[in-house]
Amino acid sequence: MKKYFNTDLSLKNVGEVVELYGWVNKKRDLGGLIFIDLRDRSGIIQLVIRPEDKFYDLANSLKNEYVIRIKGKISIRESKNLNIPTGEIEVLVLDLEVINKSEELPFNIFGDTTAGEDTRLKYRYLDLRRSTLQNNLLVRHKVCLLARNYLSKLGFIEVETPILCKSTPEGARDYLVPSRVFNGKFYALPQSPQIYKQLLMIGGIERYFQIARCFRDEDLRADRQPEFTQIDIEMSFANEEDIFSVVEGLMREVFKDIRGIDLSSFERICYKECMDRYGSDKPDTRFDMELKDISDVFKDTEISMFKSVLDNKGIVNALVVENASLSRKDIDKLTNYVKVFNAKGLAYLKYENNSFSGSLAKSITDSESALLIKKLNLNNGDLVLMIADKKDIVKTSLGALRVKLGHELGLIDKNKFNFLWVTDFPMFEFSEAENRYVAAHHPFTAPNEDDIDKLINDKANCYSRAYDLVLNGYELLSGSVRIHNEELQSKVFEAIGLSLEEAKEKFGFFLEAFKYGAPNHCGVGIGLERLVMLLLGTDNIRDVVAFPKTLSASDLMSDAPNVVSNRQLDELGIAIKKD
Amino acid sequence: MKKYFNTDLSLKNVGEVVELYGWVNKKRDLGGLIFIDLRDRSGIIQLVIRPEDKFYDLANSLKNEYVIRIKGKISIRESKNLNIPTGEIEVLVLDLEVINKSEELPFNIFGDTTAGEDTRLKYRYLDLRRSTLQNNLLVRHKVCLLARNYLSKLGFIEVETPILCKSTPEGARDYLVPSRVFNGKFYALPQSPQIYKQLLMIGGIERYFQIARCFRDEDLRADRQPEFTQIDIEMSFANEEDIFSVVEGLMREVFKDIRGIDLSSFERICYKECMDRYGSDKPDTRFDMELKDISDVFKDTEISMFKSVLDNKGIVNALVVENASLSRKDIDKLTNYVKVFNAKGLAYLKYENNSFSGSLAKSITDSESALLIKKLNLNNGDLVLMIADKKDIVKTSLGALRVKLGHELGLIDKNKFNFLWVTDFPMFEFSEAENRYVAAHHPFTAPNEDDIDKLINDKANCYSRAYDLVLNGYELLSGSVRIHNEELQSKVFEAIGLSLEEAKEKFGFFLEAFKYGAPNHCGVGIGLERLVMLLLGTDNIRDVVAFPKTLSASDLMSDAPNVVSNRQLDELGIAIKKD
């Protein structure tokens, strides 16, 4: 086992004879002396071979990515390179052995490359030699180790729950595994350990965690993988305050350890207020520019666009861009942008020298102007962007516009980490596809005490004890206080249109478990990849996964998925359908 | 979040008012006073409710397994119970809340039960309330945490490798996962992260570990589960000595921490010697009674059974049972036992008062007797058990007999933990089923330097750099120095009868990886369940798995595997075959 990684060495080791192992990163022949940048996981160190060394010819034959072992003496370097940790020393080679050769790499790994991501994924084992990726994996490792030690100290026990589970399709699509012993039956890979961790609470484990692999067979987006990892936590005899405190402590440790940052306070907001103010349930609170409801400014308006919306119970909201220098063309672009979110248009008013210009300047009345200036507290140079429509369209489109402007206008301080608890999520959301209300979080979430009566008859206004932790506009985790009562659980199944029979078939064992003294409990699942991405400042999930899959869920390196033999299919009792 | 677990409390807390949560373990009504044993994860504490308490009736209505919250004052207990940690105190209840009720349990969980294991597995969440199972999970958690911290300190990085992999059937049977995006193609669940961890070495990670879920779709034995967990380690620029030292350090920490034991030295033996001396590659070395080759004693024998064996290149081996008091009937049983291992019979000689009795007493010559006494160093009262047959039958059957006798005769000190490295395993073993040599370990194992020439032409005598760590007769881990050279890897594929085409199809990406500077590397996979079982002294793997499966790989609790909908099958493009 090698004693030193390259960057363990420094001026304090001068004179020491060491053994080093690694890859030839670069070789230079400078007037007889051969200089080699030896690379290992930690970084680069410079080796020097002299013409009189008996392994000089061998050294000369080395090419990039050859694997070597050397013995050498640490010396002070004349021309120091302060860009690397070992830049003040070099190693006078005393012995050299070639462990393995390397063909020329299929693409340029280090520095600029013309290779596309597909090529990099095919040769992932080579791409992993880049220090960026290695550092990403190291950070991911550190976060996990830190989380495990932190939670263990608080009395949480890591318990492994099964990967071969039962298919209970409610939410995303399951990956299935055909059973060989019971032909025609299938296991499912878990979308999360949700049911198992709740059963652990019923089993008296009280405080559980698991850094758990989860699987969803969904059409992938750029920031999703078919398998992903969750820091999964569940605790009994606890409520929102307890779980918030556990999670906040964890985040403080992680950000301190990895980024050296002391996090400030964690803000809280309820879902309804969050949607009103930010038009999103995962707002980026690193900048203000909140959505303002200006419906009452226009309550008697003759502006036809606003009037018809307001007459139909719609609303008018505004964003105020301070000191805006947006051209007419810029605003046209923004108008096209909000149309993606089904907004019909974007009205605007520029406030300068005590008067308005812009799309509404001619139709707005003096009293409306005065009201607007007062309501929005407008200052010289402000731009008011307005959307009038049904409430959800107004909120969603202006919320998206807010984030876009935040980025484009440089309103976001990249060094900020703003955590926000969003609470009291709706219990249900209406699925147009299924023409029924489905669980907004999952069907094990407890409704707010006051809303239990609304479970069946007023689903749209039934709120829950579900919460998200949002960081800089990303949902970092979600969780909830769970139902721990059989009757209430059955009622929620009923509310989402699961018949008693279906509920029994899918979740019968789970419902039965509630009969035997289930403790109250709550929990969260923290998206590990998301957390590491935010810590590292990358928005490519493949940067934090050792062997990621593409958007079509294939592994370009091993060529998975792939065909299998007929013997395998026969044993499983399945056949491939021919179209 | 509760501040105290029950057993956190002791005499030092007397007078303190605390809030406790847990399950009613038992309720006794003793002349007005109600005593409740409150159970939580940590153990039991006694609660006292007085007739004058306003919640007395509520307390009276409590039944076993009700979930309650109490506030109470810690007091000194009059009749102390020194069998439990909290036996010197009790809690005078000041407030009582029922969190949840419980129906009568479907079987008696605590203490003696008539419920079979199937019932316990169906209600696993109830069985988990037993302190034994909870302690088992706690120990498993501690072992994992300790391993992670230990390995991290040595510079190992935990990297998660995929669960959705490529099927490369070579060894056990894969679990398959049909792809929805590519109908007709399949992923496989990993039998181990073998290829990925080797690719991480090629990727320059240098020191990897992962506590990894592995899957094998095999007919299960009592000590196997379809999914199991492995402490998986791989390191570059390292050899056997390095990995042994890492593993030994880990075992020392684990046994010290969990059992308070300072392990003595780790012995080593090569496979050939191990088979010769113990008739097993996983010998229990807590007792001696080694196999002795006594072929030369009988080289000129007229004992027909021995003579014909020796004439046909067979061998005669003996076990010496010291001070044996085995009856003729006992020996008949042993004879039947060895027949399971294909031995044709079991000869025996009892040495008492300088003469032999037993099955061979009349046919053995004086000179053979003298040689035998000398060779086996016999003492008065010794019993010699002998088998003559082909070498592998002799070794296997006597090896099994040795272990059986060790247990039955009480030769084994249960408090001993004897670790033994078995090295230089055969490279190949002949598969009767496939009528070819297959990889004994796996096809990535490096052959011994001296045996490379034998890869193709003398497979039976080709040994490898594979090693096992054996503990008390169980294989705790296996590992090997890996091949890091493309040419040698191709040769091994050829040796196991994989055509160049097949090798390319299955492992092409892996072979290609060797072209680009693969470091030398080696590793191990430690069976986590096995390790925890040995630490806990249980031989039931289901005791150390939170939600285990039965021998037919089903989960009796959730009823997995199960049927799925036609919609799900259609999306995957598969159909169930009808017989």
JSON list of C-alpha atoms in Angstrom, two decimals, chain A residues 186 573-577, chain B residues 569 572-577:
[
{"chain": "A", "resi": 186, "resn": "PHE", "atom": "CA", "xyz": [-42.88, -9.79, -10.53]},
{"chain": "A", "resi": 573, "resn": "GLY", "atom": "CA", "xyz": [-41.51, -17.64, -18.07]},
{"chain": "A", "resi": 574, "resn": "ILE", "atom": "CA", "xyz": [-41.69, -14.50, -20.16]},
{"chain": "A", "resi": 575, "resn": "ALA", "atom": "CA", "xyz": [-41.56, -13.77, -23.86]},
{"chain": "A", "resi": 576, "resn": "ILE", "atom": "CA", "xyz": [-40.79, -10.67, -25.83]},
{"chain": "A", "resi": 577, "resn": "LYS", "atom": "CA", "xyz": [-43.80, -9.37, -27.70]},
{"chain": "B", "resi": 569, "resn": "LEU", "atom": "CA", "xyz": [-46.43, -5.63, -19.23]},
{"chain": "B", "resi": 572, "resn": "LEU", "atom": "CA", "xyz": [-42.34, -3.31, -21.22]},
{"chain": "B", "resi": 573, "resn": "GLY", "atom": "CA", "xyz": [-43.15, -5.24, -24.37]},
{"chain": "B", "resi": 574, "resn": "ILE", "atom": "CA", "xyz": [-43.20, -8.58, -22.62]},
{"chain": "B", "resi": 575, "resn": "ALA", "atom": "CA", "xyz": [-45.80, -11.30, -22.19]},
{"chain": "B", "resi": 576, "resn": "ILE", "atom": "CA", "xyz": [-46.16, -14.09, -19.70]},
{"chain": "B", "resi": 577, "resn": "LYS", "atom": "CA", "xyz": [-45.75, -17.49, -21.29]}
]
